[in-house]
Coordinates of C-alpha atoms in Angstrom, one line a residue:
X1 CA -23.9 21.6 -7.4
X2 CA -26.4 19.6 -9.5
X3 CA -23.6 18.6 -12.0
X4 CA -20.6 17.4 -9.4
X5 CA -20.0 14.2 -8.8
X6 CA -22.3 12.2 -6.2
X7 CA -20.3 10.5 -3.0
X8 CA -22.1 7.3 -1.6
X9 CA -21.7 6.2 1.8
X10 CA -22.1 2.6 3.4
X11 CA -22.4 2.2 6.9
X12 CA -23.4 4.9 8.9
X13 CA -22.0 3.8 12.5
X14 CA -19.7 6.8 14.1
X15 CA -17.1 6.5 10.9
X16 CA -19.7 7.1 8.1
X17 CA -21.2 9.5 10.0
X18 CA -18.1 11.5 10.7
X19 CA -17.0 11.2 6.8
X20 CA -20.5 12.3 5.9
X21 CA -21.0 15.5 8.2
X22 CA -17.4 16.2 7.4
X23 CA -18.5 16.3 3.6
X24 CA -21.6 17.6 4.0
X25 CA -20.4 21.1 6.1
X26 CA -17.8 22.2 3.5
X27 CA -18.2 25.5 1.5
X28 CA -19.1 23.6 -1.7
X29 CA -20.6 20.4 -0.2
X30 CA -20.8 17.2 -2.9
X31 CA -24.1 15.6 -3.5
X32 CA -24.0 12.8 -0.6
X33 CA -26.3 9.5 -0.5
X34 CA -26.8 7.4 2.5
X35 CA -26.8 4.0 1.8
X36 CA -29.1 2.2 4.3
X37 CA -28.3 -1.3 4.3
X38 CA -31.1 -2.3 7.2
X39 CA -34.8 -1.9 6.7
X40 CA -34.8 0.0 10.6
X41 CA -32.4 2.4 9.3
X42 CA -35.4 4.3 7.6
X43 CA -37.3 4.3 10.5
X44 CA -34.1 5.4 12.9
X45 CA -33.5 8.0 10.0
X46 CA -36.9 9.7 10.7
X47 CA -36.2 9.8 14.3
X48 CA -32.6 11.4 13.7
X49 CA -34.6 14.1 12.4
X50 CA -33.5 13.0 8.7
X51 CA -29.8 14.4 9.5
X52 CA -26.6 13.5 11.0
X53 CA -25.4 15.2 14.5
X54 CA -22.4 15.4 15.5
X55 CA -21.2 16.6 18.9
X56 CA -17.9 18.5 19.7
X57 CA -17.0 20.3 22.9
X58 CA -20.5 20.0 24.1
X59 CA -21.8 21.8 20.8
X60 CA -23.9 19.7 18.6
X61 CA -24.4 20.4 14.8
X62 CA -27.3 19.1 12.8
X63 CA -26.4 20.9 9.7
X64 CA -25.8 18.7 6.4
X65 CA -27.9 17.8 3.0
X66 CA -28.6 13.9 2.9
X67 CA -30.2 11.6 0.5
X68 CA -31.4 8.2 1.3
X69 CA -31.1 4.7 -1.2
X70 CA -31.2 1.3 0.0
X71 CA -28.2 -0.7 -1.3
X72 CA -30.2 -3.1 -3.5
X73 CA -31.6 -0.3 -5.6
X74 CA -31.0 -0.5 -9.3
X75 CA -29.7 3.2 -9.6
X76 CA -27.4 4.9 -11.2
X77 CA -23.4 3.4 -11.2
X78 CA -22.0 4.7 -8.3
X79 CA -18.5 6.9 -8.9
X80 CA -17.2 7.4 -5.8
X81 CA -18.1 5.0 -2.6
X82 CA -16.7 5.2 0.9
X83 CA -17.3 2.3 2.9
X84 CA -17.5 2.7 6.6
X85 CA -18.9 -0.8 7.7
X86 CA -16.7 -3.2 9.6
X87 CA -14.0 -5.5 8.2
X88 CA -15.5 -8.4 8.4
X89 CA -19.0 -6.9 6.8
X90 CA -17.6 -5.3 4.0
X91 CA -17.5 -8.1 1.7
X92 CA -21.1 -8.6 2.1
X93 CA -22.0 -4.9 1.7
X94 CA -20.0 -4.4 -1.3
X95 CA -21.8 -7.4 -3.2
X96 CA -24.9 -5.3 -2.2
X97 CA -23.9 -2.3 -4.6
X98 CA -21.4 -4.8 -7.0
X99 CA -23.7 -4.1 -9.6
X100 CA -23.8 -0.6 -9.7
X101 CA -20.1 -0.3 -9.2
X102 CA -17.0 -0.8 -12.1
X103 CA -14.2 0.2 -13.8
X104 CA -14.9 4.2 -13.7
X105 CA -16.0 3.7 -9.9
X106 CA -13.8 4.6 -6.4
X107 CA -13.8 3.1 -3.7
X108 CA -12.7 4.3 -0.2
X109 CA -12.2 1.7 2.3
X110 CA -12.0 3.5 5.9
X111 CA -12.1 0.3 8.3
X112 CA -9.3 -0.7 10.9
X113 CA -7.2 -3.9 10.0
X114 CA -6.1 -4.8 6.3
X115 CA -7.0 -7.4 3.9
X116 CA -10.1 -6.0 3.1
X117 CA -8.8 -4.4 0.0
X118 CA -7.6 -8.2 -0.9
X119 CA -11.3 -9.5 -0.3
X120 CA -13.1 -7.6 -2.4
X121 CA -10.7 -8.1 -5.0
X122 CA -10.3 -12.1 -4.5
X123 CA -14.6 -12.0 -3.7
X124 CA -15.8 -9.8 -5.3
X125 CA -14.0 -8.0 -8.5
X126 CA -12.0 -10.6 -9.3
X127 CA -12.1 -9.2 -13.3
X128 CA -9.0 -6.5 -13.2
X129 CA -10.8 -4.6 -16.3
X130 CA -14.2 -4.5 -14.3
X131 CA -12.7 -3.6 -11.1
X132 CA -13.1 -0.1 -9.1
X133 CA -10.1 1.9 -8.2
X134 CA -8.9 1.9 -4.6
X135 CA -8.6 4.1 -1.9
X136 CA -7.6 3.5 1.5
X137 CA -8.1 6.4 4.6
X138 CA -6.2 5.9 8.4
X139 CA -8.3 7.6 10.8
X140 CA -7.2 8.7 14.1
X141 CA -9.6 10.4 15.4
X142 CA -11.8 8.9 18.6
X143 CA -15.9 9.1 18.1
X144 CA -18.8 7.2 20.4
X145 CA -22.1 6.9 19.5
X146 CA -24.8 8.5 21.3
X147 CA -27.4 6.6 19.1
X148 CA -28.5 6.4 15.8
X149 CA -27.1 9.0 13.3
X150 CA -25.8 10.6 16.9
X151 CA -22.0 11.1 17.7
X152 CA -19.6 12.1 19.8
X153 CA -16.4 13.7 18.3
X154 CA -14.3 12.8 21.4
X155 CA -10.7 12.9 20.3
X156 CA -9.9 15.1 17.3
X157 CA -6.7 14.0 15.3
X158 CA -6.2 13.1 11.4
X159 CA -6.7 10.8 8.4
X160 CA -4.2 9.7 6.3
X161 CA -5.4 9.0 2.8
X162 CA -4.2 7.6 -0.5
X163 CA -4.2 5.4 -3.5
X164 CA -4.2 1.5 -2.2
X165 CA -1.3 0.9 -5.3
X166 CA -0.3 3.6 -7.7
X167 CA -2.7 5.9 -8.5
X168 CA -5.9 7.1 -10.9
X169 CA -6.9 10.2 -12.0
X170 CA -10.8 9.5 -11.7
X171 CA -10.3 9.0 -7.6
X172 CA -9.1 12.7 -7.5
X173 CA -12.3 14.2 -7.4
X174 CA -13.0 12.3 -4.0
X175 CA -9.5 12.5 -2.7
X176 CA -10.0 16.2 -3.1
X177 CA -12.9 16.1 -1.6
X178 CA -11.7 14.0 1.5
X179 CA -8.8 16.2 2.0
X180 CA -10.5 19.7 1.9
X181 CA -13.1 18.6 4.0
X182 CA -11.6 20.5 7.0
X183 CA -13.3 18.6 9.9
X184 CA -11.4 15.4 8.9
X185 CA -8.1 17.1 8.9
X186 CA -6.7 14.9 6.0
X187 CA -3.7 14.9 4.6
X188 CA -2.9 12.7 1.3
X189 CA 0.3 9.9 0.8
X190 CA 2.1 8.3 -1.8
X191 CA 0.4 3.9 -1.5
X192 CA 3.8 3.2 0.1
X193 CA 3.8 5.3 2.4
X194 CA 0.1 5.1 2.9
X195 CA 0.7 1.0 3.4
X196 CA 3.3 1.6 6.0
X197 CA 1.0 3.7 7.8
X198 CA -1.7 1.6 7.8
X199 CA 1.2 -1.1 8.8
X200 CA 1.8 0.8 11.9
X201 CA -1.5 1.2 13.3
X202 CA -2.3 -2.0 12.6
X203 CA 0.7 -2.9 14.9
X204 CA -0.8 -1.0 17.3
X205 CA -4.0 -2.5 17.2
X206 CA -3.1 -5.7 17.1
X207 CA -1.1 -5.3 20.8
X208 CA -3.5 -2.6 22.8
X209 CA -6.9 -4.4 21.1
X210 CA -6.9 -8.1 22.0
X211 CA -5.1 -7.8 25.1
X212 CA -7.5 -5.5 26.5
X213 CA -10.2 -7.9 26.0
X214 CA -8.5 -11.1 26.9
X215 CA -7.0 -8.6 30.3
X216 CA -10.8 -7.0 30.4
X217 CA -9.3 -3.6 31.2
X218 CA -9.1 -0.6 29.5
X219 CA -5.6 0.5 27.6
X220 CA -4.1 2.5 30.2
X221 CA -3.9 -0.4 32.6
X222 CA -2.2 -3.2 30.3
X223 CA 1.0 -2.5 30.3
X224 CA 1.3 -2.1 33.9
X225 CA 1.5 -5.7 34.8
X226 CA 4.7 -7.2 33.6
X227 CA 3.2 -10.4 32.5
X228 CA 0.8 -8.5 30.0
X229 CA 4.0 -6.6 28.7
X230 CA 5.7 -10.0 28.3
X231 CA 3.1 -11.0 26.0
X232 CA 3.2 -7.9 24.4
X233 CA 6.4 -8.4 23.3
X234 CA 6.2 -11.8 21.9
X235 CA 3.5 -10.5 19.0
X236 CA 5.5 -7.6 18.5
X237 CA 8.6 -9.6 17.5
X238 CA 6.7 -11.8 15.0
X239 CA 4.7 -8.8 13.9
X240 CA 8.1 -7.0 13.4
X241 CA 9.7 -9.6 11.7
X242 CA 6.5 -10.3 9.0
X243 CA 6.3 -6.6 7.6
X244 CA 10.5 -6.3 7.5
X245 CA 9.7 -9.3 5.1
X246 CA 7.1 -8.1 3.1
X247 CA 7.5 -8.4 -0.7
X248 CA 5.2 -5.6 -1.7
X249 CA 7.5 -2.8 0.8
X250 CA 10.7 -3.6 -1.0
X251 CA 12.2 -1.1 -3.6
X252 CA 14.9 -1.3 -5.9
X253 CA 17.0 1.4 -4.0
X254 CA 17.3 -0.1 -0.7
X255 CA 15.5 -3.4 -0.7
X256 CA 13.6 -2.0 2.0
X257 CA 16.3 -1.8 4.7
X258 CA 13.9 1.6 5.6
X259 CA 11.5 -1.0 6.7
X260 CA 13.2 -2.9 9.1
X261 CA 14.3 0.1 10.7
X262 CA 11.3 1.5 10.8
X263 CA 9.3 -1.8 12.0
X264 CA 11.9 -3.0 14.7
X265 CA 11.2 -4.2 17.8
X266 CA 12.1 -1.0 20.1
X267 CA 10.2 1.5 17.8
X268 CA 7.3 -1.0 17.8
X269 CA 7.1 -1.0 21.1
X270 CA 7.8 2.6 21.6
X271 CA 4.5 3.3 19.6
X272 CA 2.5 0.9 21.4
X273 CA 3.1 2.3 24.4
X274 CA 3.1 6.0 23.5
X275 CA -0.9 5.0 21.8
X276 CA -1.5 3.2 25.2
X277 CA -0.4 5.9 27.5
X278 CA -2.8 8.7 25.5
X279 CA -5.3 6.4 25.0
X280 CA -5.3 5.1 28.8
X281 CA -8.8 5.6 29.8
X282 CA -10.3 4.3 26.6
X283 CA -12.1 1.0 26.3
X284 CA -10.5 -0.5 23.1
X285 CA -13.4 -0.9 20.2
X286 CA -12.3 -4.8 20.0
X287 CA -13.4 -4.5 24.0
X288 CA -16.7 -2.9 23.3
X289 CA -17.7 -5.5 20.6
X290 CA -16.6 -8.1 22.9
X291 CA -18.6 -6.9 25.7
X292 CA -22.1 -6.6 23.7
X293 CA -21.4 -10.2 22.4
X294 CA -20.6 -8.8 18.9
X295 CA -18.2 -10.3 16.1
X296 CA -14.7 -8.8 16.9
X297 CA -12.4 -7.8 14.0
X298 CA -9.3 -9.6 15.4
X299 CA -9.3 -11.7 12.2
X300 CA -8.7 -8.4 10.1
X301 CA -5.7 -7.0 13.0
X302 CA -3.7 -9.9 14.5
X303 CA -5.5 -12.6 11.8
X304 CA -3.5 -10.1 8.9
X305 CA -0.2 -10.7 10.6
X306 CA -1.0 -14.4 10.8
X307 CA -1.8 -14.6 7.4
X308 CA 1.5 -12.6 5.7
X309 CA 3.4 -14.5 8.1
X310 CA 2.3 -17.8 6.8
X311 CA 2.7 -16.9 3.4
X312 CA 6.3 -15.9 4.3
X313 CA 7.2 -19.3 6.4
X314 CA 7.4 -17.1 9.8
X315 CA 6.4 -18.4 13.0
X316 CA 3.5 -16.3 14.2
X317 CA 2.4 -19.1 17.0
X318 CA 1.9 -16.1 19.5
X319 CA -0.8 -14.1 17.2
X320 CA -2.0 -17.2 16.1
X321 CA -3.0 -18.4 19.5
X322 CA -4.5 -14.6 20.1
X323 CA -7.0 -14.4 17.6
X324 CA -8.4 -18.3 18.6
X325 CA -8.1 -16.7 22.3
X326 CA -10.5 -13.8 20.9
X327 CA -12.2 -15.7 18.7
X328 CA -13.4 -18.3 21.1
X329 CA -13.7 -16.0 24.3
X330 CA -10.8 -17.2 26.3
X331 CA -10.6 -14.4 28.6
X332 CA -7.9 -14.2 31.6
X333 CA -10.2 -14.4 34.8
X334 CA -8.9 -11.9 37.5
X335 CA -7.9 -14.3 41.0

């Protein structure tokens, strides 16, 4: 165990902590590090008892081998980094490790949205023979926090997870890792695949999320009101139309007619109603941020479908007009 590869982690809100006790409780666990990027974490570290706990089915395990480093330390270069902070912190956290992180170093970004990947390239390793590879992970499943280093495994599903574009041989070890690490229930993809994935749950996000907070309700009572579904459908159509367009989905055997059949309107809103329906007693993250006056991540969800479409010329008024909705707290008030 001495010799294998060490596994970083930054941000230790319910995601990290999931990847981490996931990791940490495998027959041959890697060597894992905490990165704690807040001077309270130490002291909220000590109180967790120095461990991570997870709760499933009312059963709580503590079990897991940690290490602690603050980000700024001038340690060793980091080979394999999952970061677990939120979109629109991770540009900042990653310039706390840049130096310890290059060409022989993987990254796994695991947040919701996209366009992080396209920060830290365009921010921070703009040098293509300095920068890290890239790995991106979809996770499904549903955790709350219970306090720090303390959560809830609530709704038990998967993560999809895979090289960002082609692939690298030096990212295996911690693909391999991610994927027999039987608590995430991981299964690997091809990038284009991986990308349409992510595609779809941004989708997804980018309906349920906002609406619930501009609607202040949970999911399950959206789409019950005819006006909400209305609205629905009008950032679905621009979403739709925005990945059936994009450049990096086309291939040289179909031109990516698989996309626009995939992406259309009715299976669209299919899955957003499907996610909606199972999900219909949860309070969307986006609304729990919203509520406890934190930065939302709508910027990274509807703002990514803004942004492509621009670049392609498309009208995307309707998402446009939903992230400044968000973004300036321009809730619906109930009559």
């Amino acid at each position: 165990m001495s010799s294998s590869p060490r596994i970083h982690i930054l941000g230790v809100g319910n995601l990290g902590r999931l990847f981490a006790h996931a990791l940490a409780n495998t027959p041959n666990p890697p060597r894992l590090t905490l990165l704690l990027h807040r001077p309270s974490l130490l002291s909220e570290w000590d109180l967790a008892g120095r461990t991570i706990s997870i709760t499933t089915h009312s059963l709580t395990n503590s079990n897991g081998v940690y290490d602690i480093e603050e980000p700024i330390t001038r340690g060793s270069i980091i080979e394999n980094l999952i970061i677990a902070t939120k979109t629109l912190h991770t540009a900042k956290a990653l310039k706390a490790v840049k130096h310890r992180l290059g060409a022989q170093s993987t990254i796994l970004f695991t947040q919701n949205g996209m366009g992080t990947t396209e920060e830290a390239t365009r921010l921070i390793f703009p040098e293509e023979a300095t920068r890290p590879s890239y790995l991106a992970a979809i996770t499904s499943h549903g955790l709350y926090s219970e306090g720090p280093f303390r959560s809830v495994f609530a709704g038990q599903a998967h993560v999809s997870v895979g090289h960002v574009c082609g692939s690298s041989p030096k990212s295996q070890y911690l693909l391999d890792q991610i994927v027999n690490a039987k608590l995430l229930n991981a299964t690997e993809f091809e990038s284009r695949e991986l990308r349409m994935l992510q595609l779809e749950k941004l989708v997804i996000n980018a309906m349920i999320n906002p609406l619930t907070v501009i609607y202040n309700c949970r999911n399950g009572e959206l789409f019950k009101r005819s006006d909400v579904t209305s609205v629905m459908r009008d950032l679905l159509a621009e979403a739709s139309q925005v990945i059936s367009l994009l450049p990096e989905l086309r291939t040289l055997e179909d031109g990516g007619n698989d996309v626009a059949e995939r992406f259309s309107k009715e299976k669209l809103e299919s899955k957003v109603l499907d996610v909606a329906e199972k999900t219909a007693s949860n309070t969307s993250s986006m609304l729990q941020d919203f509520r406890a006056g934190r930065e939302t991540e709508v910027g990274y969800i509807n703002g990514y479908i803004v942004k492509r479409g621009k670049e392609l010329g498309i009208n995307v008024g309707n998402n446009d007009r939903i992230v400044e909705m968000v973004q300036k707290k321009k809730v619906v008030q109930e009559e």
